[in-house]
Tab-separated table of C-alpha atoms in Angstrom:
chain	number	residue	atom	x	y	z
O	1	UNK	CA	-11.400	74.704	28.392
O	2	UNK	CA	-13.863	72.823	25.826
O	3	UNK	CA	-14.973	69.846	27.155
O	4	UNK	CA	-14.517	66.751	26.198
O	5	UNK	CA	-15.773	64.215	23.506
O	6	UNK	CA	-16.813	61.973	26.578
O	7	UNK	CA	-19.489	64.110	28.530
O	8	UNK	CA	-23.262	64.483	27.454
O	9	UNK	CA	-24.295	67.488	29.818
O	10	UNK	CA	-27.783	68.621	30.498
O	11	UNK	CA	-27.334	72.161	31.721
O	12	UNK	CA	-24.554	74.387	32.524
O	13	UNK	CA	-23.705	77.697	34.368
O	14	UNK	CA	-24.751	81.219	33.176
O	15	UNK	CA	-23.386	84.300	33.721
O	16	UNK	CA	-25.257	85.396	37.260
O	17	UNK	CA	-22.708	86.717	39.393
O	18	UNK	CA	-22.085	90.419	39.815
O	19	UNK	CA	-19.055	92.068	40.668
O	20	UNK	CA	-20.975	92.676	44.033
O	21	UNK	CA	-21.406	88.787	44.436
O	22	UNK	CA	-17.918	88.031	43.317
O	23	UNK	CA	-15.988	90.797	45.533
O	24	UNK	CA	-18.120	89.078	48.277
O	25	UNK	CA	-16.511	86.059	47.557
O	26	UNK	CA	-13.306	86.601	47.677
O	27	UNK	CA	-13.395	88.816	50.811
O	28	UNK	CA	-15.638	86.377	52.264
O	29	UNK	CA	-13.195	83.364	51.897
O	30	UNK	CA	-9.946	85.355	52.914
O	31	UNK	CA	-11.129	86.854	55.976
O	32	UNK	CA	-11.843	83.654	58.166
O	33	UNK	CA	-10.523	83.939	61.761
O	34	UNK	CA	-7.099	83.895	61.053
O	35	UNK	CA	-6.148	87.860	61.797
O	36	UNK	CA	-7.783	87.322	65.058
O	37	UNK	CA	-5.149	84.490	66.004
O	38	UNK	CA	-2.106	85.664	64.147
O	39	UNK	CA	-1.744	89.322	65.117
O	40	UNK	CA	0.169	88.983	68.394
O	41	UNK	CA	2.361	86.021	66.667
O	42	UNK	CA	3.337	88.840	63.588
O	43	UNK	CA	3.706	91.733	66.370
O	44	UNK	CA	6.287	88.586	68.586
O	45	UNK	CA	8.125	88.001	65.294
O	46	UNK	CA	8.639	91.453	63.833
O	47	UNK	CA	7.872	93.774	66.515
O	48	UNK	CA	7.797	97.592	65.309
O	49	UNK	CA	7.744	96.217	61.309
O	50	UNK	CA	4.375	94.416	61.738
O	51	UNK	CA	2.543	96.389	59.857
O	52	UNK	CA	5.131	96.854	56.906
O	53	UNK	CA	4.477	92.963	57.403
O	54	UNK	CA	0.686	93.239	56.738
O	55	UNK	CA	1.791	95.659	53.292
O	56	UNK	CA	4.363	93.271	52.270
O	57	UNK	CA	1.667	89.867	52.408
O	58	UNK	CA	-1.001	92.104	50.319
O	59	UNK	CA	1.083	93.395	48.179
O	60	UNK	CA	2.542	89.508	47.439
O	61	UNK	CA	-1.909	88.426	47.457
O	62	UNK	CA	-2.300	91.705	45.169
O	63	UNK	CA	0.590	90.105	42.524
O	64	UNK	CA	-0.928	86.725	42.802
O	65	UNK	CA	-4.375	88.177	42.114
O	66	UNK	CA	-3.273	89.865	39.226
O	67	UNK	CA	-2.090	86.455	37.667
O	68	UNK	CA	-5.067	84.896	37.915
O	69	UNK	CA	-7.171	87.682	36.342
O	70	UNK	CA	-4.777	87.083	33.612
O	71	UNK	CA	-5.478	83.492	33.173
O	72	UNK	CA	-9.304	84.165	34.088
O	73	UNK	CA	-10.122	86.425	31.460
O	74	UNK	CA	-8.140	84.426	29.210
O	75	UNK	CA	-10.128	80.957	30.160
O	76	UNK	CA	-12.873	81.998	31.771
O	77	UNK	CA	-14.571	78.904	32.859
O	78	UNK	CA	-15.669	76.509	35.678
O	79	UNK	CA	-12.881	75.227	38.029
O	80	UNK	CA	-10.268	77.950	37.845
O	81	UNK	CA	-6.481	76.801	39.128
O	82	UNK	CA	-7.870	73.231	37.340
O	83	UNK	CA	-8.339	74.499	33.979
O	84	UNK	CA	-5.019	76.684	33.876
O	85	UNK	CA	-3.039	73.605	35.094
O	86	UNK	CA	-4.640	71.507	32.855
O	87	UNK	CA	-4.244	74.095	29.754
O	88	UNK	CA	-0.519	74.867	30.847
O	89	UNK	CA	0.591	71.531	32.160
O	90	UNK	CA	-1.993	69.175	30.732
O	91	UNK	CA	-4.897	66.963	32.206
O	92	UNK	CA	-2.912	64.589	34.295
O	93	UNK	CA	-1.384	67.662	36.217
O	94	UNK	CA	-5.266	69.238	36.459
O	95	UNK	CA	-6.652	66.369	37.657
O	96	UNK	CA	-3.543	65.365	40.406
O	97	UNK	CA	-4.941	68.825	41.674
O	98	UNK	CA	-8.478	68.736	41.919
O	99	UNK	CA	-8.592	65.335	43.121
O	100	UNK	CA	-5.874	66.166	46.338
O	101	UNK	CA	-8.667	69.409	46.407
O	102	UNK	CA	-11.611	67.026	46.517
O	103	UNK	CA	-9.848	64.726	49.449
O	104	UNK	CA	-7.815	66.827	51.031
O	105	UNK	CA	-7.098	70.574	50.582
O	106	UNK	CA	-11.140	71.590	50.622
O	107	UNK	CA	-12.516	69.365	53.139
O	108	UNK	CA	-9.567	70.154	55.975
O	109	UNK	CA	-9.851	73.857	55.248
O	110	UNK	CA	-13.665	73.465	55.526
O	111	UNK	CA	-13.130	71.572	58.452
O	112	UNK	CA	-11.276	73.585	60.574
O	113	UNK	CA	-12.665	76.805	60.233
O	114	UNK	CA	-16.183	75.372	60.939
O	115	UNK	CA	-14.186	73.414	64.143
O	116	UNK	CA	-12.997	77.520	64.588
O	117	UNK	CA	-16.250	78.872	64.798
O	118	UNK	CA	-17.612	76.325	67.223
O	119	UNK	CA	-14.773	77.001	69.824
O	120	UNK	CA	-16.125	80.691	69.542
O	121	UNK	CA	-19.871	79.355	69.175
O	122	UNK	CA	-19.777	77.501	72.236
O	123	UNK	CA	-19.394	79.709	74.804
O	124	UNK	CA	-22.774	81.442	73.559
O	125	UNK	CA	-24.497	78.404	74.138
O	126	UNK	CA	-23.068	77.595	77.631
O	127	UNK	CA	-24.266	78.217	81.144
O	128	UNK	CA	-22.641	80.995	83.617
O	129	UNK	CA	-20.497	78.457	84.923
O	130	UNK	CA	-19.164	77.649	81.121
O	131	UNK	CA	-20.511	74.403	81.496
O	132	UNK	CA	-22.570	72.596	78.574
O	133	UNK	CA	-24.799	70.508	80.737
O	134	UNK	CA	-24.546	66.929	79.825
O	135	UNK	CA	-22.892	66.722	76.666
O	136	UNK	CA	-19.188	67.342	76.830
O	137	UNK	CA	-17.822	70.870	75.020
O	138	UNK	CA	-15.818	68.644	72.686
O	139	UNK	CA	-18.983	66.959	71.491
O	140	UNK	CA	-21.247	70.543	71.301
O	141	UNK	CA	-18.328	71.988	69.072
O	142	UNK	CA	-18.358	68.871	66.604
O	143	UNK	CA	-22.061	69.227	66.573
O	144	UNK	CA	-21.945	73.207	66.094
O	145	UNK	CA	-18.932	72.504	63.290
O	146	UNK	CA	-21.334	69.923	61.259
O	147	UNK	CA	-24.359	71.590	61.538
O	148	UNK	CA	-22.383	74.593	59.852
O	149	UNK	CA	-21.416	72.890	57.081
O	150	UNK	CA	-24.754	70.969	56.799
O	151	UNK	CA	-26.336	74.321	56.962
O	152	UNK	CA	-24.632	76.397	55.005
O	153	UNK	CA	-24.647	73.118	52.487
O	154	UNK	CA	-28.183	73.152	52.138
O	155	UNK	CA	-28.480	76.606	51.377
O	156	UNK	CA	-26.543	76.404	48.622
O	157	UNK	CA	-28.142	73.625	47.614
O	158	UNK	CA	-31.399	75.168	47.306
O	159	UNK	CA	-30.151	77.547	44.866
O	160	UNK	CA	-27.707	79.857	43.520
O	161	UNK	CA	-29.203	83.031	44.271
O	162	UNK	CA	-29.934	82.100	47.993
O	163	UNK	CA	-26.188	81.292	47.939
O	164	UNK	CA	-24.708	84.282	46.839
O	165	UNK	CA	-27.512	86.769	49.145
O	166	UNK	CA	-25.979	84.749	52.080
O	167	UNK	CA	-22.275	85.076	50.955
O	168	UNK	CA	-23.159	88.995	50.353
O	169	UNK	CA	-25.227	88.994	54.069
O	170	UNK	CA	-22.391	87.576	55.402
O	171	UNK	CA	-19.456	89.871	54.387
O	172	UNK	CA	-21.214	92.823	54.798
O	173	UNK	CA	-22.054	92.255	58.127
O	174	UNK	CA	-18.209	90.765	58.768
O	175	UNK	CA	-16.783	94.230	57.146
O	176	UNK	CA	-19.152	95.840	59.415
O	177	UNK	CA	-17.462	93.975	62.608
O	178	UNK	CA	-13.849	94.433	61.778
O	179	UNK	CA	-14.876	98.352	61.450
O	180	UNK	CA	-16.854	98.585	64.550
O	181	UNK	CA	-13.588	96.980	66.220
O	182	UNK	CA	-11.372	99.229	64.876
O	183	UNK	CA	-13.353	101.801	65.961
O	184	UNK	CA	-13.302	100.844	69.565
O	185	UNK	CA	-9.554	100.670	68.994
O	186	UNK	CA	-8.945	103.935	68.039
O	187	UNK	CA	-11.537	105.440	70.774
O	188	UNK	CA	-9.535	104.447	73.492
O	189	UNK	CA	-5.688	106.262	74.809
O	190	UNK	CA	-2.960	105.262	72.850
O	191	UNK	CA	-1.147	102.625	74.978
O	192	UNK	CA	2.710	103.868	75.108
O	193	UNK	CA	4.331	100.471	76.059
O	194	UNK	CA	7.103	100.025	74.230
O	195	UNK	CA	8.067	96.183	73.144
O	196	UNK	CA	12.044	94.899	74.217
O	197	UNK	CA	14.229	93.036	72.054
O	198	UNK	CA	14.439	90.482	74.637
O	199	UNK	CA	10.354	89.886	74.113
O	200	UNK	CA	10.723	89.010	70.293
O	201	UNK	CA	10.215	85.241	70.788
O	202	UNK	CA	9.390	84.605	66.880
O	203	UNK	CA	11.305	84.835	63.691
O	204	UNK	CA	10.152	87.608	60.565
O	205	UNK	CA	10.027	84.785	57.795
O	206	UNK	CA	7.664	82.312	60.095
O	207	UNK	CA	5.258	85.421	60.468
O	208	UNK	CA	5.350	86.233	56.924
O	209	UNK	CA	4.911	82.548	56.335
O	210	UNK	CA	1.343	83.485	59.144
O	211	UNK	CA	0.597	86.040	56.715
O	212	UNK	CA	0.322	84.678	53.666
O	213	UNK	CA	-2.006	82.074	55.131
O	214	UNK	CA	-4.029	84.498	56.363
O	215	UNK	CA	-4.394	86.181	52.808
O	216	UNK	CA	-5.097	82.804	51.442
O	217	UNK	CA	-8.260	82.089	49.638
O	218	UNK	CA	-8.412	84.983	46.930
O	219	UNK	CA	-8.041	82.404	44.260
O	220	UNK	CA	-11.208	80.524	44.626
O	221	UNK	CA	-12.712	83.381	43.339
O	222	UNK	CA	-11.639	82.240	39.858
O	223	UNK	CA	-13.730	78.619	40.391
O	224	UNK	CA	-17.072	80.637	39.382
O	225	UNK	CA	-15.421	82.616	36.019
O	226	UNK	CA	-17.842	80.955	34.057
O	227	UNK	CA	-21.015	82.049	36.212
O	228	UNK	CA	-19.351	86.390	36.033
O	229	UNK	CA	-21.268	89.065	34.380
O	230	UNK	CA	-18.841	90.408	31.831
O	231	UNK	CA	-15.988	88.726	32.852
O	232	UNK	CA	-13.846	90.464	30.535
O	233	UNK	CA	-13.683	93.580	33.092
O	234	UNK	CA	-15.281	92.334	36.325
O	235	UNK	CA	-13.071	89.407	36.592
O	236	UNK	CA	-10.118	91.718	37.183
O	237	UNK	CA	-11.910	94.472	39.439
O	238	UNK	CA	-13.339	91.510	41.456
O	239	UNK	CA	-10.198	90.184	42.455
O	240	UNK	CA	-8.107	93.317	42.848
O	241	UNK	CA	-11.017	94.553	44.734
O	242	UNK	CA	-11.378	92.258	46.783
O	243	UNK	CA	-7.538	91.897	47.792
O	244	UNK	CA	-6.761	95.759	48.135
O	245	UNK	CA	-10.423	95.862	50.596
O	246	UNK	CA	-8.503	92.903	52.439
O	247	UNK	CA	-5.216	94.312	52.700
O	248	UNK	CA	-6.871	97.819	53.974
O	249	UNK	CA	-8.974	96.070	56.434
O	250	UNK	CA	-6.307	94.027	57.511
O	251	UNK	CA	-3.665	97.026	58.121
O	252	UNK	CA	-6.742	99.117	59.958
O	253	UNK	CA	-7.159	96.000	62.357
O	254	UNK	CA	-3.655	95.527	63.315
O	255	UNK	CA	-3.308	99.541	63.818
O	256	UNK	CA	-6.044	99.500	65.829
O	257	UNK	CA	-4.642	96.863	67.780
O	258	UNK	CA	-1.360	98.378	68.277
O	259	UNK	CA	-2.786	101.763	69.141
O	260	UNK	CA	-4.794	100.617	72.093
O	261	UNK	CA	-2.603	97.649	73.323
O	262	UNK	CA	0.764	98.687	72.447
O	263	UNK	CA	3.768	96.246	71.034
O	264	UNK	CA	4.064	94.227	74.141
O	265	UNK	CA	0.435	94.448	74.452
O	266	UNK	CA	-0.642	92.508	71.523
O	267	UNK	CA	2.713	90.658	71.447
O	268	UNK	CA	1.710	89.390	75.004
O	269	UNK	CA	-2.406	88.670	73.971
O	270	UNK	CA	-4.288	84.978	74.242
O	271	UNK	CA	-7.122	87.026	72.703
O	272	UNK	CA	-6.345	90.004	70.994
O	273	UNK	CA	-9.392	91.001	69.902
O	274	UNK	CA	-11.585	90.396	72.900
O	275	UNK	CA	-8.712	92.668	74.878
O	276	UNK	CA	-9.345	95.713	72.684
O	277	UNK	CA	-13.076	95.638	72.705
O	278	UNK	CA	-13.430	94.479	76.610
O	279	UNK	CA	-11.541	98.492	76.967
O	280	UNK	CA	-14.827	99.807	76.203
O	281	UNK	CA	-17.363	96.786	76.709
O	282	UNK	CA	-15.906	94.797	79.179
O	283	UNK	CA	-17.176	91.883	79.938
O	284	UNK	CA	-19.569	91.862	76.437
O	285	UNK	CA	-16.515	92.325	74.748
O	286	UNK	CA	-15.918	88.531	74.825
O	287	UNK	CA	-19.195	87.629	73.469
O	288	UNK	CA	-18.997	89.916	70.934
O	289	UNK	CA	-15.702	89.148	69.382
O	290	UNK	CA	-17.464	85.589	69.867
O	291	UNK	CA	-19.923	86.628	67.224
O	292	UNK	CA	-18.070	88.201	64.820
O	293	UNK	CA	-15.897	85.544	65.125
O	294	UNK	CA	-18.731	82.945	63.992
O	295	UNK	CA	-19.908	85.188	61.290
O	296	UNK	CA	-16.489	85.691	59.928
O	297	UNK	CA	-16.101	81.596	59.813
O	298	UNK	CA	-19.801	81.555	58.479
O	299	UNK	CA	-18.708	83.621	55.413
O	300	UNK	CA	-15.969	81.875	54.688
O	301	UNK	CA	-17.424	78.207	55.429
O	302	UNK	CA	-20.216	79.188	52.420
O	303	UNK	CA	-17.611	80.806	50.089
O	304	UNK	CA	-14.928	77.573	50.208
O	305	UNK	CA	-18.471	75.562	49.327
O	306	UNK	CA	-19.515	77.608	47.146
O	307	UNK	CA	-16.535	77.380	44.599
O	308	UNK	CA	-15.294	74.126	45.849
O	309	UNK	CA	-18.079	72.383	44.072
O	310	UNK	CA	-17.382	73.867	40.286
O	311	UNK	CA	-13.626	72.761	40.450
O	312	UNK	CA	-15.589	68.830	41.191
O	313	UNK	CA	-18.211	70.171	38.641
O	314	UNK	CA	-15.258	71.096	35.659
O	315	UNK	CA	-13.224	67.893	37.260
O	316	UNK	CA	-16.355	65.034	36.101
O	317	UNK	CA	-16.925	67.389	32.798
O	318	UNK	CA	-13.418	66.372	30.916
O	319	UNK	CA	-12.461	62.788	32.557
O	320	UNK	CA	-14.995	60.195	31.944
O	321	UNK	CA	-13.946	58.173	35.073
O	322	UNK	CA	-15.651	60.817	37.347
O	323	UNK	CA	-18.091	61.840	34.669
O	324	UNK	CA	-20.793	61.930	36.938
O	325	UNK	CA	-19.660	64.496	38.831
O	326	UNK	CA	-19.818	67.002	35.955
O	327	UNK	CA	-23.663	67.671	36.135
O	328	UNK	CA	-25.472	70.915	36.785
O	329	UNK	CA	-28.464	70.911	38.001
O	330	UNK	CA	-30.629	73.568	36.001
O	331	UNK	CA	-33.040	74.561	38.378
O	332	UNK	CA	-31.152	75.163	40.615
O	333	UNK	CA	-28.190	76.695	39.131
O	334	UNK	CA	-25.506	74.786	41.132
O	335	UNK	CA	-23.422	71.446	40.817
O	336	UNK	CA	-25.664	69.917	42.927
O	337	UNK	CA	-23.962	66.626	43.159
O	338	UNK	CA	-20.327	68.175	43.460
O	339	UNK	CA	-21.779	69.424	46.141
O	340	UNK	CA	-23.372	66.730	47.869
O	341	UNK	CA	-20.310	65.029	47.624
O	342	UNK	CA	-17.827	67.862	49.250
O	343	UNK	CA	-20.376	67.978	52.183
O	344	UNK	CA	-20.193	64.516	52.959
O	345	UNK	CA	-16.774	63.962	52.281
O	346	UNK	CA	-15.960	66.828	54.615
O	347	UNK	CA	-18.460	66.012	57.280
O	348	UNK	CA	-16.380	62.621	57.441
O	349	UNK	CA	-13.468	64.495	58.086
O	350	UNK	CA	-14.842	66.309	60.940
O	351	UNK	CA	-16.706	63.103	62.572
O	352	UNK	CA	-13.430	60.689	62.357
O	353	UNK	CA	-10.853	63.298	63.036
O	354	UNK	CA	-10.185	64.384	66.405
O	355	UNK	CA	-9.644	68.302	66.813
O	356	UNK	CA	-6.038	68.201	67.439
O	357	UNK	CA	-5.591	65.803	64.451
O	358	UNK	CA	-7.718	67.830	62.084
O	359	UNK	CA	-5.437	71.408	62.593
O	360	UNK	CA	-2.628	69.133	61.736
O	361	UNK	CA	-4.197	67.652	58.954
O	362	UNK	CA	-4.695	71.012	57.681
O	363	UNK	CA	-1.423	72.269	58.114
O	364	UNK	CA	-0.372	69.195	56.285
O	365	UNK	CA	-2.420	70.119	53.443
O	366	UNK	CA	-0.167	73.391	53.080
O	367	UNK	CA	2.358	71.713	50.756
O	368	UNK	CA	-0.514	70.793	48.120
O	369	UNK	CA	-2.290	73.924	48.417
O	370	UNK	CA	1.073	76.498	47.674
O	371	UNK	CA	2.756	73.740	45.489
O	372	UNK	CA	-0.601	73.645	43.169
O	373	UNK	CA	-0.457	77.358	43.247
O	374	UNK	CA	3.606	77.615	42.672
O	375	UNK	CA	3.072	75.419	39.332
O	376	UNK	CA	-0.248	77.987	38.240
O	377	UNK	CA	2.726	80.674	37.940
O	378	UNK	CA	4.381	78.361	35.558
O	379	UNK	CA	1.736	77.720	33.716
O	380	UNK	CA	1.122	81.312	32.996
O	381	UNK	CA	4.260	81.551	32.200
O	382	UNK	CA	4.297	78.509	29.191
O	383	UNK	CA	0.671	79.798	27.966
O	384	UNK	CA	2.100	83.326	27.394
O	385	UNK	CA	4.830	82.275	25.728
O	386	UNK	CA	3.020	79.795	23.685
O	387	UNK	CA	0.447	82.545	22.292
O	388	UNK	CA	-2.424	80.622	24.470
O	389	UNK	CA	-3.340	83.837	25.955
O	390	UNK	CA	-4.235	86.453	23.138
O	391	UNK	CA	-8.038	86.196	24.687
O	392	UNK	CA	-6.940	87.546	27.949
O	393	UNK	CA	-8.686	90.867	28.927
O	394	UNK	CA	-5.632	91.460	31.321
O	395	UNK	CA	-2.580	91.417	30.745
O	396	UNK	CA	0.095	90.822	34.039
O	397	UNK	CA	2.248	93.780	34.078
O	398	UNK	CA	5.963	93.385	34.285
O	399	UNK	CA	6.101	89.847	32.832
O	400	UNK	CA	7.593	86.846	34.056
O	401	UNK	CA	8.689	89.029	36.366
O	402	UNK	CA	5.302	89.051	38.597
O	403	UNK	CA	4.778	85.502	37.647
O	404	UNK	CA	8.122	84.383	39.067
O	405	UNK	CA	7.408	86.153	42.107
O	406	UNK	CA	3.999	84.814	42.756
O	407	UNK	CA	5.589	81.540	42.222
O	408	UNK	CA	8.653	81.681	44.261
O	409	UNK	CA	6.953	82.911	47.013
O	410	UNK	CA	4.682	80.190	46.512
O	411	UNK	CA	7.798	78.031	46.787
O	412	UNK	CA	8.682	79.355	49.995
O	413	UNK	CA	5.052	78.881	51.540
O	414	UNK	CA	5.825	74.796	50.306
O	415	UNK	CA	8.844	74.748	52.208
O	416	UNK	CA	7.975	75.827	55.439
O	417	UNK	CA	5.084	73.238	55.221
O	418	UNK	CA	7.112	70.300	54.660
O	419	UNK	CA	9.335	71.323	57.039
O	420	UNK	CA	6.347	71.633	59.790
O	421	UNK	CA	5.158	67.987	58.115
O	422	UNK	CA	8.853	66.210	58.909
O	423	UNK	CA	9.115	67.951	62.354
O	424	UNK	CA	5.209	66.986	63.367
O	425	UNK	CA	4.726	63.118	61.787
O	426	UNK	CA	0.947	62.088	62.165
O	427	UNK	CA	-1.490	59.145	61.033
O	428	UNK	CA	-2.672	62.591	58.686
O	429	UNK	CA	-0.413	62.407	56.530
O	430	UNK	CA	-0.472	58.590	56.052
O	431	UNK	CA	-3.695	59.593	55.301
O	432	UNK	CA	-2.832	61.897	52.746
O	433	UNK	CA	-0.339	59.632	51.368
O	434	UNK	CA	-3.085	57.046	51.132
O	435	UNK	CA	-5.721	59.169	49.000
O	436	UNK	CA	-2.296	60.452	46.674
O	437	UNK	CA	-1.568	56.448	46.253
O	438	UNK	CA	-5.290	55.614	45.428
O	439	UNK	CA	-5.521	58.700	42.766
O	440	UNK	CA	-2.692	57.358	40.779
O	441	UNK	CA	-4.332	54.342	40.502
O	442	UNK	CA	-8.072	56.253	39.551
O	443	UNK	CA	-5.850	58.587	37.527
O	444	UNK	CA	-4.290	55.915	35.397
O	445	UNK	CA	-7.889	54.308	34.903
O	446	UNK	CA	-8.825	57.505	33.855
O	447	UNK	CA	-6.091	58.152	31.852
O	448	UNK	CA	-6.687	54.664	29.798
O	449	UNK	CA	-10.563	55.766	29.695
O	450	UNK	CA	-9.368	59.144	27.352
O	451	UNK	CA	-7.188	56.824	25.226
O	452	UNK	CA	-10.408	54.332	24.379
């Protein structure tokens, strides 16, 4: 999207990313620590169909993907689901989303992976009586969860090569983890229990609805278009790539699972992982899952930074009320001060919010994330059929039919938030309410700003 008449910038991103560094992000961001925790919930909703469950959420992440490499190669610049809002639906509707992004969507997901990885982080650190000495465990996990973020923050701050080796580090040595696992789980004799009816405790739609989140994050890979090597090509192969590795590693996990636990096995798990791997390490099994674990959140802590900070970066280049924000730093290579910015704002988040509070808040962010996501569909959608998208590389096979179902699932992911939201009121979402109420007021400001 050109920028506009209002911004004066001194640098801006080149194209440094490889389709190495880019598949690295989006596997990076997707696999968190969410197959870990969902696997026996799937296997309690959908018993013997699990897997088909697995298929059925890549296959809806593979659609999705193929979407947004659409709209990529056709507007391939900073700040991804902002621009194609903001070219499909106009400004207002771009900058509703990156500003709920900026206060809300980035810093809880941020948030609560990093408070993820120091639930798994601090059992390394305690003594053989799992006690941490002085200082509660609640305080050494906040502590462990900022310096993460602060961490990882810095690195990327530094510059953009050191961020990208550490987002490739990172996944490679996650991949290797998951494979290593599976491994273990397919060394071991097929367990033969069988799973009742009576033991299905969960329903099929709220474990697709677990699914989908745990295939969420592919998109951010579209943040950095501006910053791919031939994006006319590697856009596309970058995010197909990276969702069909996911999807693969994914259905290899969960088979692994099954084949040395059994239905009721995993069904029945607290820790599904640890259980497989303690078959052939015992009681190391633990402390490794605990590591892979933290690497796994590590990846994805630097990936959701990583991008985060261009959608801020593309947000301050085209409305002049947050024009300060659209500055990249040229020696660097990164949008330093977007990034500053999402640290602190998300390091708030994790000092003011108590643990509990913050999963909720991040479950509440749910309906912003999928609704955002519904209305990119949409937008495809109007740019096609306005001729806004002759430059595309790609071109999203079986149109609108793909589009409509990458939005109504999208839909469906929105409803089952709000529906969590009415049943589970918290100060959150007054919260949330709050920063919507203040960013109609800085969005009218900034609206009157364009008009001068």
């Amino acid at each position: 999207m050109p920028p506009s008449d209002s911004q004066t910038p001194s640098a801006g991103p080149g194209q440094s990313l490889s389709l190495l560094d880019t598949t690295s992000i989006t596997v990076g961001i997707i696999i968190g620590s969410a197959v870990y925790k969902i696997a026996p919930l799937v296997v309690a909703g959908a018993g013997e169909w699990s897997l088909w469950l697995w298929v059925a959420g890549g296959a809806v992440a593979l659609v999705g993907a193929m979407c947004y490499a659409e709209l990529a190669t056709a507007f391939p610049h900073v700040g991804g689901t902002y621009v194609y809002l903001s070219e499909g639906l106009g400004r207002n509707v771009g900058f509703a989303f990156a500003w709920t992004e900026f206060w809300i969507v980035r810093p809880g997901n941020i948030g609560a992976v990093a408070f993820v990885l120091a639930d798994y982080a601090v059992p390394l650190f305690s003594r053989a009586d799992g006690s941490t000495g002085a200082i509660s465990q609640g305080s050494v996990a906040a502590l462990i969860a900022a310096l993460s973020i602060g961490g990882l923050a810095v690195l990327n701050a530094i510059g953009l090569k050191a961020g990208t080796r550490a987002q490739n580090a990172l996944t490679a040595l996650k991949l290797l983890g998951l494979l290593l696992l599976v491994a273990v789980g397919f060394s071991v004799s097929p367990s033969r229990e069988s799973l009742p009816s009576t033991a299905l405790n969960g329903s099929i739609s709220l474990a697709l609805i677990q699914i989908m989140f745990a295939y969420g994050g592919w998109a951010d890979m579209s943040f950095v278009a501006a910053e791919v090597r031939h994006p006319e090509r590697n856009i596309l192969r970058a995010l197909v790539l990276g969702t069909v590795t996911v999807t693969v590693i994914y259905l290899l996990v969960n088979a692994a699972f099954l084949h040395a636990l059994g239905l009721a096995g995993v069904a029945a798990s607290q820790a599904v992982a640890a259980d497989v791997l303690s078959l052939r390490l015992g009681t190391w099994g633990a402390k490794a899952i605990s590591i892979l674990v933290v690497i796994s959140c590590l990846g994805a802590i630097n990936g959701m930074l990583f991008t985060g900070a261009r959608v801020f970066y593309a947000l301050g280049q085209h409305h002049p009320t947050l024009r300060w924000l659209g500055n990249w730093n040229e020696q660097t290579g990164v949008p330093l001060r977007s990034l500053v910015m999402q640290t602190v704002v998300t390091l708030a988040l994790v000092a003011i919010c108590r643990r509990e509070g913050f999963e909720r808040l991040v479950v509440f962010t749910a309906p912003f994330y999928w609704g955002f996501i519904a209305l990119v569909a949409v937008s495809q959608i109007g740019l096609r059929l306005k001729g806004k998208m002759a430059a595309a590389a790609f071109r999203t096979p079986l149109f609108p039919l793909l589009p409509l179902i990458f939005a109504g699932t999208s839909g469906a992911m929105v409803y089952a938030a709000l529906d969590y939201a009415r049943h589970n009121q918290s100060v959150e979402g007054l919260w949330a309410l709050g920063v919507i109420a203040v960013g109609i007021v800085v969005g009218l400001c900034d609206w009157l700003a364009r008009r001068r």
